[in-house]
Amino acid sequence: MNIIDNNKKDLVFGTYLLNGDILKDSAIQALNLLFKNNYNLLIDSAVKYGNIDKIIEILKEIPMIKVGWKLHHYNNLKKDLYIALNKFPNSIFRILLHNWCGVEKYKEFQKLIEEECGINMLIGICNVSIENLNLLINEKCRVDIIQNEYHPFLYTDVPQFCKNNNILFESHSIMTNLHEYNKFIGEVDLMPNINYGSLAVCYAAEISDSICFKTTNYVHLNEIINYNKIPINIKNIFINKMKDFHKYRKIVKYKGSSEINYNWINSCDKIILENEILPQLI
């Protein structure tokens, strides 16, 4: 019998590029399914997204929702914050600075949030590099949570850096390049009831504390919410294949190599790859 991984991570419904009835319908659909599967009801938005009126409508229908908010305006953080505090007071669970604006702007952001919301409000930043995180840490800034793009085809050390520095990591854009997965996971293709959407979430859940997802597709929604029902042995096959991809992708530049895929990796002598070729490329 295959073991099932029941260690579920928070799933946050993302609203980027969604508005109008399609936002409301897809959000309510997702939140109802999250509720039925015993998840926290969390939604992510920002002033920049221009969908605050629909977020309010959704909150009226499902009052227990908590909102993750992002501040965007470089010169007017207070305005962005007050919009959220006035529109949905007592519903905000974390506040992020939308993009890197420098250490001094982050200090201004931190001071504003702590004055208006208290020191218990989770704060952090989106789409940030390790270099910029080190600048914040060196200046003794408080960084509770990071939200960055993360999926099987993106190599980044930010999640591990966050783990090493006790910073929560929330992944977004996890469903990128689903159509490419069959190049790397031949065994999984043969398994019944295994889908790439669930595998993408499994991959993100390995290192993430929470996962921000966006979908208007009910099939994809079920794949995301049921990711933890993928048997651990199948999940590990996929994760190990993608680790191989990131390890060997440098060899694409090596003379005589071409596109890296599942068959390419399996046809290679891995001892030679590990001991002779990779050391020349690192």
PDB file of C-alpha atoms in Angstrom:
ATOM      1  CA  MET A   1       0.000   0.000   0.000  1.00  0.00           C
ATOM      2  CA  ASN A   2       1.320   3.439  -0.914  1.00  0.00           C
ATOM      3  CA  ILE A   3       1.754   5.919   1.917  1.00  0.00           C
ATOM      4  CA  ILE A   4      -0.139   9.208   1.550  1.00  0.00           C
ATOM      5  CA  ASP A   5       1.421  12.486   2.725  1.00  0.00           C
ATOM      6  CA  ASN A   6      -1.098  14.286   4.959  1.00  0.00           C
ATOM      7  CA  ASN A   7       1.164  17.218   5.839  1.00  0.00           C
ATOM      8  CA  LYS A   8      -0.903  19.878   4.059  1.00  0.00           C
ATOM      9  CA  LYS A   9       0.410  23.401   3.504  1.00  0.00           C
ATOM     10  CA  ASP A  10      -1.765  26.514   3.418  1.00  0.00           C
ATOM     11  CA  LEU A  11      -3.188  27.158  -0.054  1.00  0.00           C
ATOM     12  CA  VAL A  12      -3.833  30.830  -0.846  1.00  0.00           C
ATOM     13  CA  PHE A  13      -6.159  31.735  -3.712  1.00  0.00           C
ATOM     14  CA  GLY A  14      -4.347  34.285  -5.894  1.00  0.00           C
ATOM     15  CA  THR A  15      -6.260  36.972  -7.792  1.00  0.00           C
ATOM     16  CA  TYR A  16      -3.618  38.431 -10.122  1.00  0.00           C
ATOM     17  CA  LEU A  17      -5.189  39.346 -13.508  1.00  0.00           C
ATOM     18  CA  LEU A  18      -8.627  38.252 -12.279  1.00  0.00           C
ATOM     19  CA  ASN A  19     -11.566  40.632 -11.944  1.00  0.00           C
ATOM     20  CA  GLY A  20     -15.317  40.848 -12.411  1.00  0.00           C
ATOM     21  CA  ASP A  21     -17.590  37.833 -12.222  1.00  0.00           C
ATOM     22  CA  ILE A  22     -14.855  35.388 -13.240  1.00  0.00           C
ATOM     23  CA  LEU A  23     -12.879  36.397 -10.143  1.00  0.00           C
ATOM     24  CA  LYS A  24     -15.880  36.117  -7.850  1.00  0.00           C
ATOM     25  CA  ASP A  25     -17.097  32.809  -9.282  1.00  0.00           C
ATOM     26  CA  SER A  26     -13.674  31.135  -9.364  1.00  0.00           C
ATOM     27  CA  ALA A  27     -12.707  32.420  -5.900  1.00  0.00           C
ATOM     28  CA  ILE A  28     -15.935  31.223  -4.296  1.00  0.00           C
ATOM     29  CA  GLN A  29     -15.601  27.882  -6.080  1.00  0.00           C
ATOM     30  CA  ALA A  30     -12.038  27.500  -4.771  1.00  0.00           C
ATOM     31  CA  LEU A  31     -12.810  28.693  -1.244  1.00  0.00           C
ATOM     32  CA  ASN A  32     -15.791  26.354  -0.910  1.00  0.00           C
ATOM     33  CA  LEU A  33     -13.628  23.407  -1.962  1.00  0.00           C
ATOM     34  CA  LEU A  34     -10.854  24.496   0.394  1.00  0.00           C
ATOM     35  CA  PHE A  35     -13.401  24.642   3.221  1.00  0.00           C
ATOM     36  CA  LYS A  36     -14.676  21.145   2.426  1.00  0.00           C
ATOM     37  CA  ASN A  37     -11.096  19.864   2.551  1.00  0.00           C
ATOM     38  CA  ASN A  38     -10.311  21.528   5.902  1.00  0.00           C
ATOM     39  CA  TYR A  39      -7.973  24.244   4.628  1.00  0.00           C
ATOM     40  CA  ASN A  40      -7.747  27.786   5.956  1.00  0.00           C
ATOM     41  CA  LEU A  41      -9.648  30.227   3.734  1.00  0.00           C
ATOM     42  CA  LEU A  42      -6.997  32.613   2.430  1.00  0.00           C
ATOM     43  CA  ILE A  43      -6.990  34.976  -0.537  1.00  0.00           C
ATOM     44  CA  ASP A  44      -4.209  37.159  -1.990  1.00  0.00           C
ATOM     45  CA  SER A  45      -4.697  40.585  -3.565  1.00  0.00           C
ATOM     46  CA  ALA A  46      -3.204  44.060  -3.971  1.00  0.00           C
ATOM     47  CA  VAL A  47      -4.163  47.619  -4.867  1.00  0.00           C
ATOM     48  CA  LYS A  48      -2.259  47.054  -8.120  1.00  0.00           C
ATOM     49  CA  TYR A  49      -4.661  44.268  -9.120  1.00  0.00           C
ATOM     50  CA  GLY A  50      -7.644  46.639  -9.277  1.00  0.00           C
ATOM     51  CA  ASN A  51     -10.106  44.045  -7.979  1.00  0.00           C
ATOM     52  CA  ILE A  52     -10.806  45.280  -4.477  1.00  0.00           C
ATOM     53  CA  ASP A  53     -14.569  45.704  -5.055  1.00  0.00           C
ATOM     54  CA  LYS A  54     -14.914  42.040  -6.002  1.00  0.00           C
ATOM     55  CA  ILE A  55     -12.798  41.007  -3.010  1.00  0.00           C
ATOM     56  CA  ILE A  56     -15.278  42.875  -0.799  1.00  0.00           C
ATOM     57  CA  GLU A  57     -18.198  41.043  -2.453  1.00  0.00           C
ATOM     58  CA  ILE A  58     -16.474  37.710  -1.830  1.00  0.00           C
ATOM     59  CA  LEU A  59     -15.881  38.623   1.821  1.00  0.00           C
ATOM     60  CA  LYS A  60     -19.562  39.425   2.250  1.00  0.00           C
ATOM     61  CA  GLU A  61     -20.473  35.933   1.052  1.00  0.00           C
ATOM     62  CA  ILE A  62     -17.714  34.147   3.013  1.00  0.00           C
ATOM     63  CA  PRO A  63     -16.901  36.374   6.023  1.00  0.00           C
ATOM     64  CA  MET A  64     -14.291  34.039   7.548  1.00  0.00           C
ATOM     65  CA  ILE A  65     -11.856  34.623   4.668  1.00  0.00           C
ATOM     66  CA  LYS A  66      -8.487  36.163   5.547  1.00  0.00           C
ATOM     67  CA  VAL A  67      -6.799  38.462   3.025  1.00  0.00           C
ATOM     68  CA  GLY A  68      -3.115  38.729   2.200  1.00  0.00           C
ATOM     69  CA  TRP A  69      -2.503  42.288   0.984  1.00  0.00           C
ATOM     70  CA  LYS A  70       0.312  43.897  -0.993  1.00  0.00           C
ATOM     71  CA  LEU A  71       1.333  47.548  -0.892  1.00  0.00           C
ATOM     72  CA  HIS A  72       2.464  48.904  -4.241  1.00  0.00           C
ATOM     73  CA  HIS A  73       2.693  52.681  -4.518  1.00  0.00           C
ATOM     74  CA  TYR A  74       6.334  53.608  -4.027  1.00  0.00           C
ATOM     75  CA  ASN A  75       5.578  57.118  -2.800  1.00  0.00           C
ATOM     76  CA  ASN A  76       2.366  56.387  -0.906  1.00  0.00           C
ATOM     77  CA  LEU A  77       2.493  53.206   1.141  1.00  0.00           C
ATOM     78  CA  LYS A  78       0.113  54.693   3.698  1.00  0.00           C
ATOM     79  CA  LYS A  79      -2.582  55.190   1.061  1.00  0.00           C
ATOM     80  CA  ASP A  80      -2.322  51.553  -0.046  1.00  0.00           C
ATOM     81  CA  LEU A  81      -2.506  50.345   3.550  1.00  0.00           C
ATOM     82  CA  TYR A  82      -5.482  52.515   4.517  1.00  0.00           C
ATOM     83  CA  ILE A  83      -7.456  51.280   1.521  1.00  0.00           C
ATOM     84  CA  ALA A  84      -7.153  47.743   2.873  1.00  0.00           C
ATOM     85  CA  LEU A  85      -7.777  48.670   6.514  1.00  0.00           C
ATOM     86  CA  ASN A  86     -10.895  50.615   5.571  1.00  0.00           C
ATOM     87  CA  LYS A  87     -12.294  48.127   3.057  1.00  0.00           C
ATOM     88  CA  PHE A  88     -11.785  44.895   5.006  1.00  0.00           C
ATOM     89  CA  PRO A  89     -10.779  45.608   8.616  1.00  0.00           C
ATOM     90  CA  ASN A  90      -9.941  42.586  10.796  1.00  0.00           C
ATOM     91  CA  SER A  91      -9.541  40.328   7.742  1.00  0.00           C
ATOM     92  CA  ILE A  92      -5.860  40.882   6.866  1.00  0.00           C
ATOM     93  CA  PHE A  93      -3.449  38.078   7.803  1.00  0.00           C
ATOM     94  CA  ARG A  94      -0.242  39.368   6.163  1.00  0.00           C
ATOM     95  CA  ILE A  95       1.043  42.454   4.341  1.00  0.00           C
ATOM     96  CA  LEU A  96       3.764  42.437   1.710  1.00  0.00           C
ATOM     97  CA  LEU A  97       5.745  45.123  -0.093  1.00  0.00           C
ATOM     98  CA  HIS A  98       5.027  44.273  -3.716  1.00  0.00           C
ATOM     99  CA  ASN A  99       8.552  44.574  -5.112  1.00  0.00           C
ATOM    100  CA  TRP A 100      12.051  45.537  -4.059  1.00  0.00           C
ATOM    101  CA  CYS A 101      12.359  49.298  -3.506  1.00  0.00           C
ATOM    102  CA  GLY A 102      15.530  49.410  -1.432  1.00  0.00           C
ATOM    103  CA  VAL A 103      16.332  49.066   2.259  1.00  0.00           C
ATOM    104  CA  GLU A 104      15.120  52.526   3.292  1.00  0.00           C
ATOM    105  CA  LYS A 105      11.718  52.026   1.658  1.00  0.00           C
ATOM    106  CA  TYR A 106      11.387  48.648   3.375  1.00  0.00           C
ATOM    107  CA  LYS A 107      12.206  50.278   6.731  1.00  0.00           C
ATOM    108  CA  GLU A 108       9.479  52.843   6.035  1.00  0.00           C
ATOM    109  CA  PHE A 109       7.099  50.012   5.165  1.00  0.00           C
ATOM    110  CA  GLN A 110       7.950  48.091   8.353  1.00  0.00           C
ATOM    111  CA  LYS A 111       7.528  51.160  10.557  1.00  0.00           C
ATOM    112  CA  LEU A 112       4.144  51.960   8.987  1.00  0.00           C
ATOM    113  CA  ILE A 113       2.767  48.437   9.433  1.00  0.00           C
ATOM    114  CA  GLU A 114       3.973  48.138  13.019  1.00  0.00           C
ATOM    115  CA  GLU A 115       2.438  51.508  13.916  1.00  0.00           C
ATOM    116  CA  GLU A 116      -0.909  50.831  12.242  1.00  0.00           C
ATOM    117  CA  CYS A 117      -1.292  47.053  12.671  1.00  0.00           C
ATOM    118  CA  GLY A 118       1.007  46.086  15.543  1.00  0.00           C
ATOM    119  CA  ILE A 119       4.105  43.917  15.631  1.00  0.00           C
ATOM    120  CA  ASN A 120       2.154  40.668  15.299  1.00  0.00           C
ATOM    121  CA  MET A 121       1.135  41.341  11.694  1.00  0.00           C
ATOM    122  CA  LEU A 122       3.174  39.189   9.296  1.00  0.00           C
ATOM    123  CA  ILE A 123       5.198  41.385   6.934  1.00  0.00           C
ATOM    124  CA  GLY A 124       7.544  40.716   4.051  1.00  0.00           C
ATOM    125  CA  ILE A 125       8.217  41.304   0.380  1.00  0.00           C
ATOM    126  CA  CYS A 126       7.468  39.781  -3.044  1.00  0.00           C
ATOM    127  CA  ASN A 127       9.811  38.828  -5.865  1.00  0.00           C
ATOM    128  CA  VAL A 128      13.059  39.378  -4.002  1.00  0.00           C
ATOM    129  CA  SER A 129      16.603  38.039  -4.408  1.00  0.00           C
ATOM    130  CA  ILE A 130      18.975  36.600  -1.814  1.00  0.00           C
ATOM    131  CA  GLU A 131      21.215  39.633  -2.316  1.00  0.00           C
ATOM    132  CA  ASN A 132      18.365  41.961  -1.348  1.00  0.00           C
ATOM    133  CA  LEU A 133      17.291  39.753   1.555  1.00  0.00           C
ATOM    134  CA  ASN A 134      20.824  39.889   2.922  1.00  0.00           C
ATOM    135  CA  LEU A 135      20.698  43.690   2.784  1.00  0.00           C
ATOM    136  CA  LEU A 136      17.501  43.665   4.862  1.00  0.00           C
ATOM    137  CA  ILE A 137      18.863  41.146   7.352  1.00  0.00           C
ATOM    138  CA  ASN A 138      22.113  43.078   7.759  1.00  0.00           C
ATOM    139  CA  GLU A 139      20.085  46.199   8.550  1.00  0.00           C
ATOM    140  CA  LYS A 140      18.094  44.254  11.207  1.00  0.00           C
ATOM    141  CA  CYS A 141      14.827  44.610   9.282  1.00  0.00           C
ATOM    142  CA  ARG A 142      11.977  42.298  10.208  1.00  0.00           C
ATOM    143  CA  VAL A 143      11.171  39.936   7.337  1.00  0.00           C
ATOM    144  CA  ASP A 144       8.578  37.330   8.301  1.00  0.00           C
ATOM    145  CA  ILE A 145       7.529  36.026   4.902  1.00  0.00           C
ATOM    146  CA  ILE A 146       8.634  36.078   1.250  1.00  0.00           C
ATOM    147  CA  GLN A 147       6.396  35.446  -1.769  1.00  0.00           C
ATOM    148  CA  ASN A 148       8.378  34.441  -4.881  1.00  0.00           C
ATOM    149  CA  GLU A 149       7.783  32.549  -8.094  1.00  0.00           C
ATOM    150  CA  TYR A 150       8.607  28.871  -7.655  1.00  0.00           C
ATOM    151  CA  HIS A 151       7.953  25.879  -9.900  1.00  0.00           C
ATOM    152  CA  PRO A 152       9.820  22.769 -11.118  1.00  0.00           C
ATOM    153  CA  PHE A 153      11.465  24.539 -14.075  1.00  0.00           C
ATOM    154  CA  LEU A 154      12.782  27.488 -12.058  1.00  0.00           C
ATOM    155  CA  TYR A 155      16.019  27.051 -10.146  1.00  0.00           C
ATOM    156  CA  THR A 156      16.339  29.389  -7.178  1.00  0.00           C
ATOM    157  CA  ASP A 157      18.057  29.236  -3.796  1.00  0.00           C
ATOM    158  CA  VAL A 158      15.643  31.728  -2.194  1.00  0.00           C
ATOM    159  CA  PRO A 159      13.382  29.058  -0.569  1.00  0.00           C
ATOM    160  CA  GLN A 160      16.319  27.336   1.110  1.00  0.00           C
ATOM    161  CA  PHE A 161      17.766  30.704   2.157  1.00  0.00           C
ATOM    162  CA  CYS A 162      14.441  31.557   3.789  1.00  0.00           C
ATOM    163  CA  LYS A 163      14.365  28.219   5.598  1.00  0.00           C
ATOM    164  CA  ASN A 164      17.910  28.754   6.879  1.00  0.00           C
ATOM    165  CA  ASN A 165      16.979  32.227   8.171  1.00  0.00           C
ATOM    166  CA  ASN A 166      13.579  31.353   9.708  1.00  0.00           C
ATOM    167  CA  ILE A 167      11.646  33.287   7.059  1.00  0.00           C
ATOM    168  CA  LEU A 168       8.378  31.835   5.785  1.00  0.00           C
ATOM    169  CA  PHE A 169       8.376  31.145   2.044  1.00  0.00           C
ATOM    170  CA  GLU A 170       5.220  31.360  -0.056  1.00  0.00           C
ATOM    171  CA  SER A 171       5.478  30.166  -3.662  1.00  0.00           C
ATOM    172  CA  HIS A 172       3.468  31.562  -6.572  1.00  0.00           C
ATOM    173  CA  SER A 173       3.141  30.737 -10.303  1.00  0.00           C
ATOM    174  CA  ILE A 174       3.463  27.053  -9.419  1.00  0.00           C
ATOM    175  CA  MET A 175       1.587  25.767 -12.514  1.00  0.00           C
ATOM    176  CA  THR A 176       4.064  27.191 -15.038  1.00  0.00           C
ATOM    177  CA  ASN A 177       4.987  24.898 -17.968  1.00  0.00           C
ATOM    178  CA  LEU A 178       2.762  21.966 -16.997  1.00  0.00           C
ATOM    179  CA  HIS A 179       2.848  20.809 -20.619  1.00  0.00           C
ATOM    180  CA  GLU A 180       6.603  20.199 -20.326  1.00  0.00           C
ATOM    181  CA  TYR A 181       6.426  17.690 -17.468  1.00  0.00           C
ATOM    182  CA  ASN A 182       6.101  14.609 -19.642  1.00  0.00           C
ATOM    183  CA  LYS A 183       9.679  15.174 -20.835  1.00  0.00           C
ATOM    184  CA  PHE A 184      11.014  14.371 -17.382  1.00  0.00           C
ATOM    185  CA  ILE A 185       8.728  11.899 -15.619  1.00  0.00           C
ATOM    186  CA  GLY A 186       8.269   8.817 -17.765  1.00  0.00           C
ATOM    187  CA  GLU A 187       7.345   6.469 -14.907  1.00  0.00           C
ATOM    188  CA  VAL A 188       4.657   8.788 -13.595  1.00  0.00           C
ATOM    189  CA  ASP A 189       2.978   8.949 -17.015  1.00  0.00           C
ATOM    190  CA  LEU A 190       2.125   5.286 -16.621  1.00  0.00           C
ATOM    191  CA  MET A 191       0.433   5.650 -13.229  1.00  0.00           C
ATOM    192  CA  PRO A 192      -3.369   5.967 -13.086  1.00  0.00           C
ATOM    193  CA  ASN A 193      -4.930   9.090 -11.560  1.00  0.00           C
ATOM    194  CA  ILE A 194      -1.636  11.010 -11.442  1.00  0.00           C
ATOM    195  CA  ASN A 195      -1.787  14.539 -12.804  1.00  0.00           C
ATOM    196  CA  TYR A 196       0.800  17.228 -13.373  1.00  0.00           C
ATOM    197  CA  GLY A 197      -1.078  19.888 -11.411  1.00  0.00           C
ATOM    198  CA  SER A 198      -0.858  17.888  -8.185  1.00  0.00           C
ATOM    199  CA  LEU A 199       2.798  17.116  -8.855  1.00  0.00           C
ATOM    200  CA  ALA A 200       3.556  20.825  -9.307  1.00  0.00           C
ATOM    201  CA  VAL A 201       2.031  21.575  -5.899  1.00  0.00           C
ATOM    202  CA  CYS A 202       3.916  18.637  -4.352  1.00  0.00           C
ATOM    203  CA  TYR A 203       7.155  20.100  -5.676  1.00  0.00           C
ATOM    204  CA  ALA A 204       6.400  23.534  -4.214  1.00  0.00           C
ATOM    205  CA  ALA A 205       5.203  22.060  -0.908  1.00  0.00           C
ATOM    206  CA  GLU A 206       8.601  20.408  -0.352  1.00  0.00           C
ATOM    207  CA  ILE A 207      10.174  23.765   0.502  1.00  0.00           C
ATOM    208  CA  SER A 208       7.256  26.215   0.810  1.00  0.00           C
ATOM    209  CA  ASP A 209       5.327  27.123   3.949  1.00  0.00           C
ATOM    210  CA  SER A 210       2.326  28.184   1.864  1.00  0.00           C
ATOM    211  CA  ILE A 211       1.367  28.127  -1.807  1.00  0.00           C
ATOM    212  CA  CYS A 212      -0.399  30.903  -3.696  1.00  0.00           C
ATOM    213  CA  PHE A 213      -2.293  29.494  -6.678  1.00  0.00           C
ATOM    214  CA  LYS A 214      -4.659  30.879  -9.292  1.00  0.00           C
ATOM    215  CA  THR A 215      -7.040  28.934 -11.471  1.00  0.00           C
ATOM    216  CA  THR A 216     -10.483  29.302 -12.987  1.00  0.00           C
ATOM    217  CA  ASN A 217     -10.429  25.649 -14.082  1.00  0.00           C
ATOM    218  CA  TYR A 218     -12.299  23.230 -11.812  1.00  0.00           C
ATOM    219  CA  VAL A 219     -10.162  20.274 -12.888  1.00  0.00           C
ATOM    220  CA  HIS A 220      -6.949  22.135 -12.040  1.00  0.00           C
ATOM    221  CA  LEU A 221      -8.515  23.281  -8.774  1.00  0.00           C
ATOM    222  CA  ASN A 222      -9.114  19.692  -7.702  1.00  0.00           C
ATOM    223  CA  GLU A 223      -5.585  18.766  -8.712  1.00  0.00           C
ATOM    224  CA  ILE A 224      -4.193  21.558  -6.541  1.00  0.00           C
ATOM    225  CA  ILE A 225      -6.342  20.921  -3.479  1.00  0.00           C
ATOM    226  CA  ASN A 226      -5.773  17.165  -3.575  1.00  0.00           C
ATOM    227  CA  TYR A 227      -2.013  17.369  -4.072  1.00  0.00           C
ATOM    228  CA  ASN A 228      -1.316  15.692  -0.731  1.00  0.00           C
ATOM    229  CA  LYS A 229      -3.140  12.554  -1.891  1.00  0.00           C
ATOM    230  CA  ILE A 230      -0.366  11.760  -4.377  1.00  0.00           C
ATOM    231  CA  PRO A 231       1.468   8.682  -2.998  1.00  0.00           C
ATOM    232  CA  ILE A 232       4.833   9.638  -1.528  1.00  0.00           C
ATOM    233  CA  ASN A 233       6.748   7.225  -3.771  1.00  0.00           C
ATOM    234  CA  ILE A 234       5.290   8.821  -6.916  1.00  0.00           C
ATOM    235  CA  LYS A 235       5.903  12.318  -5.570  1.00  0.00           C
ATOM    236  CA  ASN A 236       9.528  11.422  -4.887  1.00  0.00           C
ATOM    237  CA  ILE A 237      10.010  10.069  -8.420  1.00  0.00           C
ATOM    238  CA  PHE A 238       8.914  13.434  -9.816  1.00  0.00           C
ATOM    239  CA  ILE A 239      10.927  15.549  -7.379  1.00  0.00           C
ATOM    240  CA  ASN A 240      14.081  13.515  -8.014  1.00  0.00           C
ATOM    241  CA  LYS A 241      13.615  13.819 -11.796  1.00  0.00           C
ATOM    242  CA  MET A 242      13.355  17.603 -11.501  1.00  0.00           C
ATOM    243  CA  LYS A 243      16.411  17.706  -9.256  1.00  0.00           C
ATOM    244  CA  ASP A 244      18.262  15.861 -11.990  1.00  0.00           C
ATOM    245  CA  PHE A 245      17.010  18.416 -14.487  1.00  0.00           C
ATOM    246  CA  HIS A 246      18.414  21.314 -12.462  1.00  0.00           C
ATOM    247  CA  LYS A 247      21.664  19.489 -11.803  1.00  0.00           C
ATOM    248  CA  TYR A 248      22.294  18.558 -15.416  1.00  0.00           C
ATOM    249  CA  ARG A 249      20.846  21.559 -17.205  1.00  0.00           C
ATOM    250  CA  LYS A 250      24.304  23.144 -17.163  1.00  0.00           C
ATOM    251  CA  ILE A 251      25.427  20.387 -19.528  1.00  0.00           C
ATOM    252  CA  VAL A 252      23.216  21.808 -22.272  1.00  0.00           C
ATOM    253  CA  LYS A 253      26.181  24.074 -22.997  1.00  0.00           C
ATOM    254  CA  TYR A 254      28.604  21.150 -23.054  1.00  0.00           C
ATOM    255  CA  LYS A 255      29.854  20.169 -26.508  1.00  0.00           C
ATOM    256  CA  GLY A 256      27.776  17.365 -28.020  1.00  0.00           C
ATOM    257  CA  SER A 257      24.739  17.795 -25.754  1.00  0.00           C
ATOM    258  CA  SER A 258      21.329  19.081 -26.775  1.00  0.00           C
ATOM    259  CA  GLU A 259      17.962  19.313 -25.033  1.00  0.00           C
ATOM    260  CA  ILE A 260      17.820  17.746 -21.577  1.00  0.00           C
ATOM    261  CA  ASN A 261      14.859  15.439 -21.092  1.00  0.00           C
ATOM    262  CA  TYR A 262      13.936  12.224 -19.323  1.00  0.00           C
ATOM    263  CA  ASN A 263      15.422   9.907 -21.967  1.00  0.00           C
ATOM    264  CA  TRP A 264      18.566  12.036 -22.277  1.00  0.00           C
ATOM    265  CA  ILE A 265      19.265  11.821 -18.546  1.00  0.00           C
ATOM    266  CA  ASN A 266      18.546   8.086 -18.386  1.00  0.00           C
ATOM    267  CA  SER A 267      20.825   7.377 -21.367  1.00  0.00           C
ATOM    268  CA  CYS A 268      23.799   9.064 -19.734  1.00  0.00           C
ATOM    269  CA  ASP A 269      26.437   7.506 -17.527  1.00  0.00           C
ATOM    270  CA  LYS A 270      25.665   9.413 -14.334  1.00  0.00           C
ATOM    271  CA  ILE A 271      29.041   8.595 -12.796  1.00  0.00           C
ATOM    272  CA  ILE A 272      30.731  10.396 -15.666  1.00  0.00           C
ATOM    273  CA  LEU A 273      28.239  13.267 -15.442  1.00  0.00           C
ATOM    274  CA  GLU A 274      28.794  13.700 -11.720  1.00  0.00           C
ATOM    275  CA  ASN A 275      32.552  13.167 -11.555  1.00  0.00           C
ATOM    276  CA  GLU A 276      33.892  14.430 -14.877  1.00  0.00           C
ATOM    277  CA  ILE A 277      31.513  16.790 -16.645  1.00  0.00           C
ATOM    278  CA  LEU A 278      29.689  18.708 -13.874  1.00  0.00           C
ATOM    279  CA  PRO A 279      32.884  19.731 -12.038  1.00  0.00           C
ATOM    280  CA  GLN A 280      34.042  21.469 -15.217  1.00  0.00           C
ATOM    281  CA  LEU A 281      30.815  23.483 -15.420  1.00  0.00           C
ATOM    282  CA  ILE A 282      30.325  24.575 -11.817  1.00  0.00           C
TER     283      ILE A 282
END
